[in-house]
Amino acid sequence: MNKKNAAVAGLAGLAGAAALAAGTEAYAEVVRYDGPVTLCQGGSSLGCYSSKYLDVTMPESEQVWTEGIRAWTYLGYYAGGSTGYEVARSGTNLKLFNAGEVIGGDSIFSSASTYGSSFDDKYIGIKLPGNRYGWVQMDIAYYGLARKKIQAVAWGYETEPGVGIRAGAGYDMSYDLLPFTSVSGTWTKVNDDYSGADAAGPFGIMLYGNAQTSQSIAIEADIYSNPDGLNKNGVIVFDYKGPNDFKYAAMKDGANIWTLGYYNGDGTWHDVASFSETIDTSRWYRMRVEISGVNVKLYVDDKQGSGYAYKTEADFSSVGTGGLGLAVRQSQALFKDFAFSEWTPVSGTWQIGDSQSDGLDTTGPFGISLHNGAKTSNSYTIEIESDINSQPDGVNKNGVIVFDYKSPNDFKYAAMKDGADKWTIGYYNGDGTWHDTASFSEPIDTSRWYRMRTEISGSFVRLYVDDKTGNGYVYKTGIGFLEMGEGRLGLGVRQSHALFKDFIFSQWMTVSGTWLPGIQYDGLDITEPFGISLHSGYKTSESMIIESDVSSQPDGWNKNGVIIFDYNGPDDFKYAALKDGVDNWTIGYYNGDGTWHDIASFSEPIDTSKWYRVKVEINGANVKLYADDKQGSGYVYKTEADYTSMGTGLTGLGVRQSHALFENFSVR
C-alpha cells in the first residue's frame, strides 16, 4: 500500500484547501489508506476467530496486528483498542459518523468494548495516542443470525495533535500509481518518478495494468537505487503469476552485479545468470530486457552516451504470460519511463509499424497479433477501436478485432468480412471454422478504410462501424455470450490480408450510480451523492483538455451532467457541471459532505434534453469551462476558477440525483 510521509505530502494542499474553501476549520495533514483488510472471520455462531488489531497510522503492508483498535462480530460489538487507542461513543454505544462529519475534541472516547450495529456507509471515530484523531470505515458480512466477518474498507488519521478529521477524509495514493497497482511493499509517486520501498522482504512489487509477458517482447525502465536501502537494488519483474512465482532482471548495486533469475517463494534470489561490474548507487541506469521464447537477454544503458551494452542472458525452462512490473528487495529505489513493446505476433505474418500494421494469413486458421497491455475484464466496460482496410489480394477478405483471447483455439472476435459482405461477432474453438453468433449484412468495400468499435459490458458485446463518410458510428449487431473471461485483446486476419491503424482500447469503471454503455453513455443516480463512472486511461495533468457531449434528461430529479477530474476517491474530486435544473454552468469540488461546492458559475437558460458539448481546459490550477450549444457558434466561454492545487486524479463522468446521456468523451 502507500507510504505515510508521501501520502501526507500529496494531501496537504488538497484536504486543507477544501476545508478552508468550505468555510470550516482549517485541517492539517491527513493520511488515508484503502483496503479492504479482514480483521476477523469464521468461527462459531457466537462470533469470529482470530480478531486482529488495526493501526490506522499504517498501510496494510506494515501492520503488526497487535496494536490499534480491535473488532469482533458477536452481536455487533466493537472492541476498544490497545494502549492509548479509544473509540468514539454515544452514551454506552458506538458513535457512527456520516462521511464528512468531524471527529475531534467534541466527541466522547473510551477504550472499553463498545456496542454498535448498522455499520453500512458509516465511519467509526478513533482517538490515537498523542491526542490525534482518525476514522475507520467498516463492512460486516452477515451469516444467519451471527456476524462472522468484519473488514476495514479504509482508514485514515490526522497527523497534527488536537486537530479534528472529517470521516472518510484523506487521499488514496493508489490513484497516483495508475496504471501501476501496488502488490507489496510501499509505492508512491514522487513528481514523475515511482518510488518503491521494501523493508521486511521478500519483495516489494508493483505491476503495470493488464500488461502481460509474451515470448517476443522487450521491457525497459530507468532505475535509481537509493543509498538508504538495506540491500540496494532495483528490479524489472516479468512473467509474474503470483508473489511466489515470477522472473526478474535485477540491478544489484549493493553487490555490483546485473542478474537474471526467478523467485519461488522461499525467500531467496535464484540468479541463473549474472555479470559483475561496479554499479554506482544514487545514479540513473536504463535496463532493457529482451525475451525471445525462453531466452532472456539483459542490456544496460549507463546514461553516459554509449547506449545499451549487453550484460548477460539466460535460458529459462519456460516463459509464460504472467504480468510485468517493477520491484525492490529490502531496498529503496526510484523508477521512471517504464515501457514495453506493445504487439506480439502469434501467428501469420505481421509487420508492426508506428503508423499502421500489416497482417497476412495464407494458410489459416487465423493470423493473430496480440496487444501486450490489454485484456478483457468483467470489472470494466471495455471499448476497442481500430481502423481496418482489407486488401484485394486476400483469399477471404476480412479484418478482425480479437478479444478474450486465451489460446490460439479459444478466443472471441468482431469481424469485417468484406468477402461475404457481413459484419459479425463470434468465437473460435479450434475446429477451423468461424462461429458467428451475430451478424449484419450489407455491401462492404474492399481496399477502403472502415473504423470498427467493439464494446464489451459484462458478457454482452456490441459492434459499431464508422464508414468514414461523415455519419460517425452506426450500430451493426450485438450478442450476449455465456461468459466473458479475462483474455487478451488484439487483431486478426483469416486467410486474408488487411491493414490496421489507430488501435485504441479504454476501460470505464462504474464507481456509483447506474451506467449503461453505448455510443451514448447513459448515467443515472437516484440516491447517491454522485453517480460516477471513471475512465481508467486518463489521469488529470496540469495541461489538458477534457470534452464530452452532454444531454440532461427530463426524468432526472436535479437535472445535470458532470465532467469529473482530479478524482482521488468518492469524497475527493473536482467537477465542471451543466446544471439545467437551475440554469447554471459551474466549476467546483466535492469533499464528501453531500453538498456541491461551486467556486465559479455562469447563469443562463439551459435546455433539458438538448445536446451541449462541454469543454474543460486545465492549465496548472486554473480551469476554464466552455460550452457549444450545437447551433453553429462553436465553443463559448462560460466561467473559470483557480483551485489552490491540481492533482493527478482520474477523469470521468458524473450525475447527481439526475439522469444524463454522454457521448464523444475525449482527453488530450
mmCIF file of N, CA and C in Angstrom, residues 6 8 27 133 229 236 383 395 411 449 457 468 484 492 505 519 528 534 590 602 645 667:
data_model
loop_
_atom_site.group_PDB
_atom_site.id
_atom_site.type_symbol
_atom_site.label_atom_id
_atom_site.label_comp_id
_atom_site.label_asym_id
_atom_site.label_seq_id
_atom_site.Cartn_x
_atom_site.Cartn_y
_atom_site.Cartn_z
ATOM 1 N N ALA A 6 4.717 10.223 2.141
ATOM 2 C CA ALA A 6 4.335 10.639 0.804
ATOM 3 C C ALA A 6 2.852 10.966 0.739
ATOM 4 N N VAL A 8 1.104 12.184 3.126
ATOM 5 C CA VAL A 8 0.960 13.489 3.764
ATOM 6 C C VAL A 8 1.296 14.603 2.778
ATOM 7 N N TYR A 27 -7.877 22.284 8.537
ATOM 8 C CA TYR A 27 -7.317 20.996 8.927
ATOM 9 C C TYR A 27 -5.875 20.893 8.475
ATOM 10 N N TYR A 133 -6.643 12.208 15.942
ATOM 11 C CA TYR A 133 -7.934 11.611 15.629
ATOM 12 C C TYR A 133 -7.884 10.883 14.288
ATOM 13 N N GLY A 229 18.701 2.113 1.153
ATOM 14 C CA GLY A 229 18.164 0.763 1.089
ATOM 15 C C GLY A 229 19.122 -0.229 1.713
ATOM 16 N N ILE A 236 13.273 -5.283 -12.598
ATOM 17 C CA ILE A 236 12.174 -5.423 -13.561
ATOM 18 C C ILE A 236 11.608 -6.832 -13.396
ATOM 19 N N GLU A 383 -13.874 -0.707 -24.343
ATOM 20 C CA GLU A 383 -14.109 -0.187 -25.690
ATOM 21 C C GLU A 383 -12.850 -0.414 -26.514
ATOM 22 N N VAL A 395 -7.372 -14.056 -49.735
ATOM 23 C CA VAL A 395 -8.265 -15.097 -50.253
ATOM 24 C C VAL A 395 -9.695 -14.849 -49.786
ATOM 25 N N PHE A 411 -10.863 -18.009 -28.415
ATOM 26 C CA PHE A 411 -10.987 -16.554 -28.376
ATOM 27 C C PHE A 411 -12.299 -16.135 -29.030
ATOM 28 N N TRP A 449 -10.983 2.209 -46.026
ATOM 29 C CA TRP A 449 -10.895 2.192 -44.571
ATOM 30 C C TRP A 449 -12.274 2.252 -43.916
ATOM 31 N N SER A 457 -19.502 -5.121 -22.284
ATOM 32 C CA SER A 457 -20.017 -4.798 -20.954
ATOM 33 C C SER A 457 -20.515 -6.087 -20.329
ATOM 34 N N LYS A 468 -16.496 6.262 -42.508
ATOM 35 C CA LYS A 468 -15.634 7.394 -42.870
ATOM 36 C C LYS A 468 -16.270 8.328 -43.896
ATOM 37 N N MET A 484 -17.671 -14.216 -20.188
ATOM 38 C CA MET A 484 -16.610 -13.362 -20.708
ATOM 39 C C MET A 484 -15.449 -13.457 -19.740
ATOM 40 N N GLY A 492 -6.652 -9.580 -35.968
ATOM 41 C CA GLY A 492 -6.523 -10.838 -36.680
ATOM 42 C C GLY A 492 -6.953 -10.763 -38.130
ATOM 43 N N PHE A 505 -7.825 1.127 -26.962
ATOM 44 C CA PHE A 505 -8.772 0.475 -26.073
ATOM 45 C C PHE A 505 -8.891 1.315 -24.815
ATOM 46 N N ILE A 519 -22.695 4.055 -27.547
ATOM 47 C CA ILE A 519 -22.192 5.278 -28.151
ATOM 48 C C ILE A 519 -22.668 6.462 -27.324
ATOM 49 N N GLU A 528 -27.383 8.287 -4.452
ATOM 50 C CA GLU A 528 -26.005 8.594 -4.071
ATOM 51 C C GLU A 528 -25.755 10.102 -4.124
ATOM 52 N N LEU A 534 -15.583 6.286 -14.109
ATOM 53 C CA LEU A 534 -14.230 6.786 -14.340
ATOM 54 C C LEU A 534 -13.605 6.118 -15.553
ATOM 55 N N TYR A 590 -15.966 18.391 -4.667
ATOM 56 C CA TYR A 590 -16.784 17.645 -3.721
ATOM 57 C C TYR A 590 -15.873 17.044 -2.665
ATOM 58 N N PHE A 602 -21.818 30.434 -14.037
ATOM 59 C CA PHE A 602 -22.370 31.355 -15.023
ATOM 60 C C PHE A 602 -23.820 30.964 -15.258
ATOM 61 N N SER A 645 -4.733 23.921 -5.757
ATOM 62 C CA SER A 645 -3.791 22.947 -6.310
ATOM 63 C C SER A 645 -4.546 22.064 -7.287
ATOM 64 N N VAL A 667 -9.996 13.170 -24.220
ATOM 65 C CA VAL A 667 -8.995 13.849 -23.396
ATOM 66 C C VAL A 667 -7.758 14.063 -24.253
#
